[in-house]
Structures are given as C-alpha cells and as structure tokens.
Amino acid sequence: MNTPTIRTGEAPVLHNFIGGRFVPPRSANYIDDINPATEEIIAAIPDSDSQDIDDAVAAARSAFPSWSRTPAAERSRLLLKLADLIEQNLEELARLESQDNGKTISLARRLDIPRAVLNFRFFATGILHQSSEAHPTDGTALNYTLRQPLGVAGLISPWNLPLYLLSWKIAPAIATGNTCVAKPSELTPLTANRLAELSIEAGIPPGVINIVHGYGNKAGRALTSHPDVPLISFTGGTVTGAAVATNASPRFKKISLELGGKNPNLIFADADLDDAVATSIRSSFWNQGEICLCGSRIFVERGAYDAFLERFVAATRKLKIGDPLDESTDVGALISADHLKKVTGYIDLAKQEGGTVVAGGQRVDRRGYFVEPTIITGLGTNCRVLQEEIFGPVVTVTPFDDEEEAVAFANSTRYGLASTVWTRDLQRAHRVAAAIDSGTVWINCWLLRDLRVPFGGMRESGVGREGGFASLAFFTESKNVCVKL
Ligand code: NDP
C-alpha cells in the first residue's frame, strides 16, 4: 500500500526557539511533519541551517554568564516549576507525542511524559546536594575541586522517546549552569516546541534553552562542529554517532554518545515463565519495538523453549494494533515510511536467511505505517537479522543449551547496551550479569529505571555514562585549585 501524504492546508507552522523568542528559519524553508498513523501533515517545521545554529549559539552564549552565576536554589526552583507545568499539561503533551511519533497514547501518558517530569525534578533537586572534594597535602597545601559549567551544551536527541530523551539532556545541562542549544529529531518536533512555550511560562530566562529544528546532517552537523559549543550530548544510531564523533573530535569537545542496541533477553528454564512471557511482550513490542533498550534477541534454555514460545506467540497474537489515540491500542504506527520499509525489509531478509515467521510478519492493511508484532525462529546468531539493529516490532527466539552458550549468544554482537536475564538461581544471576558485555543488566525485570544509576552502552552502543552524578559530572568541568599553606 503506497498512499500519498495528506495535505490539509491547516497544519501549524512552527518556529525555532532562540533567545526566548520564536523565530522563523533564516532560509525560510520548512519541512513537513507527518503523523505516521494517518499520513497527514500535521505541522511545518524549520529546515534550519548553520545560520540558525549560529543565532542560537550566540543567544545561549550571551545567557551563560548570568545563568551560570544564578544560585543553585533559584535554578532548582525554575526547573521544578517547569516540571510542574509539564505535569499539568500531561494530557496535551501525550497527545502531541502520540500524533507525532505513532506511539500509543497510553504509553505516552504512562511513560514518556511522566519521565520528562521526573527528569526535571531529579536534576533540579540533585544540584542541591552536590559537594566537591578537598585534598589536604601534608600540611603544605590545600587542594579543592571546583565543578563548573562549560558554557553552551549541544544536545541532539532521536524520535523514539522525544520529550523523554530531550528532557534527559536539557535538565542536567541547565541545572548545572550551562545554557543549551537542542536539536530534536525533525520527525518529532511537537513536544519540544511545547516545552519551549512552557519554559517561558516557568520563567526560565531567555537564551538558557534554545531549540533549533531541522535535519541532522544540516542543523545537527552545524551544532556538533560549532566552535562555541564545548560539549555534545548525543542519543541516536551508531552510524550517526560515528559522524558526530568525527565532527566534534577535532575541536576536542566533551562528548557523550548513547547509541543503538541489539539487546539479548536470556530466559533460563527455572525462570518464572508467567513473568518472563508478560515482560518479554513489553520488552519486545512496547513503542513498536522502537526503544533502544528493547530485547530483540530472545534466547531460551532448551528445556523451556517450547513452553515459552507457545505462550509468547499466543500473547503476541492478542496484541491490538491500531489507532494510537485509542486507549485500548497496544501497538501503534512506526515512525515513517522509510522506517516501515526498513523493518519489513528485515522480515523479508529473515525468510531469505532461513528463518520461520511464527507470528505477524505483515504490514497492516490500513493507512499509516503499521507492522504486525513479529516473531522469527530458526535463525543462527550470526545472521544479519540477529546482528543488526532493526528497531521495530520484530524479535527472534533461539534455544540455548547451557549457561556458557547463553552468555556467548548474548555477547555475539558488536553492541552492548542492555540485557535481561530470567532465572530463579541467585548465583547464576550474578555470574551471568558479570559476564554479559552491556551497560545495563536487568535480572527478572525490564526497564526498571532508577535515575541515580549510571546509564550507557559498551562497545558500539556508546561512549560515556549519563544518569545521576554521572550526568552532573558530564555537564561540568572539574578544576583543581591548589593553595599553599
Ligand atoms: P539517528 O542517529 O538517525 O538520529 C538521532 C539524531 O541525530 C536526530 O536528531 C538526527 O536528526 C540527528 N543527526 C543525524 N545525522 C546527524 C549528524 N550528521 N550530525 C548531528 N546530528 C545528526 O537516530 P534515530 O533518530 O533514527 O533514532 C533511533 C536510534 O537511536 C536507534 O539506533 C536507537 O537504538 C538509538 N537510541 C539510543 C538510545 C540510548 O540511550 N542508547 C535511546 C534511544 C534511541 P534527523 O532526525 O534529522 O536525522
């Protein structure tokens, strides 16, 4: 089904948010923002270029001296006000997120927007508890460490959890006294735009938060290579992460890269199968599988393989696909026509590689970019379908014979973002957790997040850690002061 997008002529025109004002892009060029569930154009957003980035960086630079000297208690108060405003507008923001991304409104209400509120509250209060070290040197000197903001933070976020991930960057960046220029994905600009409006209402001074819309390879590239942006926090795909690092490195910027994943979900035969099946449904298909932490490679100990597969397939077939704005929908639309093509291409590839589709496998016959939740069996760990990030509602299920093989399968990709282990054997849980190469290991749970813990990827899933004090450290520079006594 190939249908043209719908142009109603009523779509609102968004602007960049620079220096506290909404301004059109210098080029006067715009990009269509499409609702992936209806293929309607729902907004026009700036197709920004390096001139707009220059303007935004200049605004952020001029706001920095005053903002960085603002007492932490006052910065905290303003961020808490912004959190309250997001919470008060939760329903509207959830609807915008659903329309922009294709995600179900129930997930946006439950996960995306509440997490954005938490992000602001967490860092607003975190800065009130910061302290720094002192190192007395044998009675001859006293060293103490200052932690200072760097200046203008460049923040680049993807489309899958738009406000959730954007706020995960903006909150620690500005809480610690930096100002920022953020470039959200051009596929999901709506909640970033609303956040800009709410930041004015919260009283955040002009220039502290700047938002520039547009393409990654134009606006994003200009931001990552800008000489007056000393710090880049990027979340997105591994290939893009490499381009960002290439651009930013010659200027010795501080960089954090949160990249892709191909996460293993290991289910041992002694696991609580009820819990493992129910949670694996979420870790496979929540947000249409478009969460970097989804467990797309499921490995099941041979003794439990048939029982797990039967129940997992039955539960998958019960998922309701359809209108994301309907509260009862479980699976919404994929982000774009291009992504739909990519995901269905991998289902075709799975068949060519010798796999069997035991559930789903088809594009849904309706307007919008919908794909059935899909389960594939019969593929080896070296197949491309088990090696490459699909980022859709497609999982493989593969049997393993023992713990050693389970760990080898888990570690058999170039990624290392997150993993899940299901077992009732405590010793084994700890052994396997220590042996898996991933930044996060969940035992008998998934997506249980404590914002204080370090978060990030190993191998090609990223460089650096964010979360809790790791974020506060990343967004500040430590400086040692040595005083002779
Ligand atoms: P992309 O890498 O395509 O894009 C991420 C962001 O980078 C977008 O804003 C994009 O803009 C921008 N961008 C693209 N090219 C450049 C460039 N040359 N310079 C600077 N910025 C650029 O990722 P997706 O948006 O497709 O998101 C999906 C990916 O994100 C998956 O791989 C997923 O695993 C990963 N991800 C990782 C997470 C983690 O915490 N590790 C969390 C969530 C997602 P534009 O939209 O215009 O291309």
PDB file of C-alpha atoms in Angstrom, residues 180-288:
ATOM      1  CA  CYS A 180      21.910  24.880  25.683  1.00  0.00           C
ATOM      2  CA  VAL A 181      21.010  24.529  22.036  1.00  0.00           C
ATOM      3  CA  ALA A 182      18.902  21.437  21.424  1.00  0.00           C
ATOM      4  CA  LYS A 183      18.094  19.850  18.095  1.00  0.00           C
ATOM      5  CA  PRO A 184      15.259  17.349  18.368  1.00  0.00           C
ATOM      6  CA  SER A 185      14.623  14.851  15.578  1.00  0.00           C
ATOM      7  CA  GLU A 186      12.877  16.553  12.701  1.00  0.00           C
ATOM      8  CA  LEU A 187      10.408  13.638  12.751  1.00  0.00           C
ATOM      9  CA  THR A 188       9.078  14.528  16.223  1.00  0.00           C
ATOM     10  CA  PRO A 189       9.272  18.275  16.885  1.00  0.00           C
ATOM     11  CA  LEU A 190       5.915  18.927  18.575  1.00  0.00           C
ATOM     12  CA  THR A 191       6.638  18.313  22.253  1.00  0.00           C
ATOM     13  CA  ALA A 192       9.989  20.135  22.007  1.00  0.00           C
ATOM     14  CA  ASN A 193       8.084  23.135  20.687  1.00  0.00           C
ATOM     15  CA  ARG A 194       5.577  22.925  23.546  1.00  0.00           C
ATOM     16  CA  LEU A 195       8.434  22.588  26.047  1.00  0.00           C
ATOM     17  CA  ALA A 196       9.832  25.862  24.730  1.00  0.00           C
ATOM     18  CA  GLU A 197       6.482  27.562  25.399  1.00  0.00           C
ATOM     19  CA  LEU A 198       6.292  26.078  28.882  1.00  0.00           C
ATOM     20  CA  SER A 199       9.844  27.213  29.652  1.00  0.00           C
ATOM     21  CA  ILE A 200       8.745  30.819  29.119  1.00  0.00           C
ATOM     22  CA  GLU A 201       5.804  30.276  31.470  1.00  0.00           C
ATOM     23  CA  ALA A 202       8.162  28.739  34.038  1.00  0.00           C
ATOM     24  CA  GLY A 203      10.313  31.881  33.938  1.00  0.00           C
ATOM     25  CA  ILE A 204      13.470  30.254  32.550  1.00  0.00           C
ATOM     26  CA  PRO A 205      15.455  33.264  31.274  1.00  0.00           C
ATOM     27  CA  PRO A 206      15.731  33.871  27.502  1.00  0.00           C
ATOM     28  CA  GLY A 207      18.668  32.079  25.875  1.00  0.00           C
ATOM     29  CA  VAL A 208      19.032  29.372  28.536  1.00  0.00           C
ATOM     30  CA  ILE A 209      17.070  26.869  26.429  1.00  0.00           C
ATOM     31  CA  ASN A 210      17.231  27.249  22.637  1.00  0.00           C
ATOM     32  CA  ILE A 211      15.592  24.790  20.271  1.00  0.00           C
ATOM     33  CA  VAL A 212      16.515  24.584  16.599  1.00  0.00           C
ATOM     34  CA  HIS A 213      14.525  22.252  14.374  1.00  0.00           C
ATOM     35  CA  GLY A 214      15.798  20.639  11.204  1.00  0.00           C
ATOM     36  CA  TYR A 215      17.748  17.832   9.637  1.00  0.00           C
ATOM     37  CA  GLY A 216      20.608  16.115  11.397  1.00  0.00           C
ATOM     38  CA  ASN A 217      23.022  16.343   8.517  1.00  0.00           C
ATOM     39  CA  LYS A 218      22.486  20.107   8.275  1.00  0.00           C
ATOM     40  CA  ALA A 219      21.421  21.713  11.572  1.00  0.00           C
ATOM     41  CA  GLY A 220      22.765  18.812  13.662  1.00  0.00           C
ATOM     42  CA  ARG A 221      26.113  18.834  11.902  1.00  0.00           C
ATOM     43  CA  ALA A 222      26.447  22.621  12.320  1.00  0.00           C
ATOM     44  CA  LEU A 223      25.803  22.238  16.040  1.00  0.00           C
ATOM     45  CA  THR A 224      28.281  19.404  16.622  1.00  0.00           C
ATOM     46  CA  SER A 225      31.083  21.239  14.814  1.00  0.00           C
ATOM     47  CA  HIS A 226      30.350  24.725  16.202  1.00  0.00           C
ATOM     48  CA  PRO A 227      33.474  26.270  17.779  1.00  0.00           C
ATOM     49  CA  ASP A 228      31.499  27.846  20.641  1.00  0.00           C
ATOM     50  CA  VAL A 229      29.837  24.605  21.743  1.00  0.00           C
ATOM     51  CA  PRO A 230      32.298  22.774  24.011  1.00  0.00           C
ATOM     52  CA  LEU A 231      30.059  19.846  24.902  1.00  0.00           C
ATOM     53  CA  ILE A 232      27.856  17.478  22.885  1.00  0.00           C
ATOM     54  CA  SER A 233      25.351  15.010  24.300  1.00  0.00           C
ATOM     55  CA  PHE A 234      24.014  12.791  21.529  1.00  0.00           C
ATOM     56  CA  THR A 235      21.472   9.968  21.534  1.00  0.00           C
ATOM     57  CA  GLY A 236      20.776   8.166  18.287  1.00  0.00           C
ATOM     58  CA  GLY A 237      22.022   5.453  15.961  1.00  0.00           C
ATOM     59  CA  THR A 238      25.562   4.079  15.966  1.00  0.00           C
ATOM     60  CA  VAL A 239      26.371   5.247  12.418  1.00  0.00           C
ATOM     61  CA  THR A 240      25.202   8.772  13.231  1.00  0.00           C
ATOM     62  CA  GLY A 241      27.158   8.635  16.486  1.00  0.00           C
ATOM     63  CA  ALA A 242      30.326   7.967  14.493  1.00  0.00           C
ATOM     64  CA  ALA A 243      29.598  11.010  12.281  1.00  0.00           C
ATOM     65  CA  VAL A 244      29.002  13.161  15.372  1.00  0.00           C
ATOM     66  CA  ALA A 245      32.290  11.994  16.917  1.00  0.00           C
ATOM     67  CA  THR A 246      34.147  12.698  13.660  1.00  0.00           C
ATOM     68  CA  ASN A 247      32.733  16.217  13.542  1.00  0.00           C
ATOM     69  CA  ALA A 248      33.197  17.063  17.175  1.00  0.00           C
ATOM     70  CA  SER A 249      36.587  15.465  17.885  1.00  0.00           C
ATOM     71  CA  PRO A 250      38.876  17.892  16.011  1.00  0.00           C
ATOM     72  CA  ARG A 251      37.688  20.616  18.394  1.00  0.00           C
ATOM     73  CA  PHE A 252      38.262  18.395  21.465  1.00  0.00           C
ATOM     74  CA  LYS A 253      34.692  18.707  22.650  1.00  0.00           C
ATOM     75  CA  LYS A 254      33.441  16.741  25.590  1.00  0.00           C
ATOM     76  CA  ILE A 255      31.160  14.095  24.037  1.00  0.00           C
ATOM     77  CA  SER A 256      28.643  11.613  25.340  1.00  0.00           C
ATOM     78  CA  LEU A 257      27.249   9.108  22.836  1.00  0.00           C
ATOM     79  CA  GLU A 258      24.203   6.972  23.681  1.00  0.00           C
ATOM     80  CA  LEU A 259      23.817   4.711  20.655  1.00  0.00           C
ATOM     81  CA  GLY A 260      21.993   1.681  19.292  1.00  0.00           C
ATOM     82  CA  GLY A 261      21.476  -1.771  20.739  1.00  0.00           C
ATOM     83  CA  LYS A 262      20.660  -5.356  19.839  1.00  0.00           C
ATOM     84  CA  ASN A 263      19.791  -6.450  23.311  1.00  0.00           C
ATOM     85  CA  PRO A 264      19.650 -10.071  24.485  1.00  0.00           C
ATOM     86  CA  ASN A 265      16.810 -11.399  26.634  1.00  0.00           C
ATOM     87  CA  LEU A 266      18.017 -14.662  28.261  1.00  0.00           C
ATOM     88  CA  ILE A 267      15.383 -16.973  29.715  1.00  0.00           C
ATOM     89  CA  PHE A 268      16.621 -19.928  31.777  1.00  0.00           C
ATOM     90  CA  ALA A 269      14.401 -22.973  32.312  1.00  0.00           C
ATOM     91  CA  ASP A 270      13.983 -22.238  36.034  1.00  0.00           C
ATOM     92  CA  ALA A 271      12.536 -18.758  35.386  1.00  0.00           C
ATOM     93  CA  ASP A 272       9.051 -17.657  36.377  1.00  0.00           C
ATOM     94  CA  LEU A 273       7.597 -18.164  32.897  1.00  0.00           C
ATOM     95  CA  ASP A 274       4.437 -16.148  33.566  1.00  0.00           C
ATOM     96  CA  ASP A 275       6.527 -13.103  34.396  1.00  0.00           C
ATOM     97  CA  ALA A 276       9.081 -13.791  31.644  1.00  0.00           C
ATOM     98  CA  VAL A 277       6.364 -14.039  28.978  1.00  0.00           C
ATOM     99  CA  ALA A 278       4.420 -10.964  30.152  1.00  0.00           C
ATOM    100  CA  THR A 279       7.544  -8.818  30.477  1.00  0.00           C
ATOM    101  CA  SER A 280       9.007 -10.083  27.193  1.00  0.00           C
ATOM    102  CA  ILE A 281       5.848  -8.919  25.434  1.00  0.00           C
ATOM    103  CA  ARG A 282       6.591  -5.416  26.690  1.00  0.00           C
ATOM    104  CA  SER A 283      10.349  -5.585  26.093  1.00  0.00           C
ATOM    105  CA  SER A 284       9.713  -6.789  22.543  1.00  0.00           C
ATOM    106  CA  PHE A 285       6.793  -4.668  21.397  1.00  0.00           C
ATOM    107  CA  TRP A 286       6.367  -1.597  23.589  1.00  0.00           C
ATOM    108  CA  ASN A 287       6.598   1.522  21.466  1.00  0.00           C
ATOM    109  CA  GLN A 288       6.530  -0.792  18.397  1.00  0.00           C
TER     110      GLN A 288
END
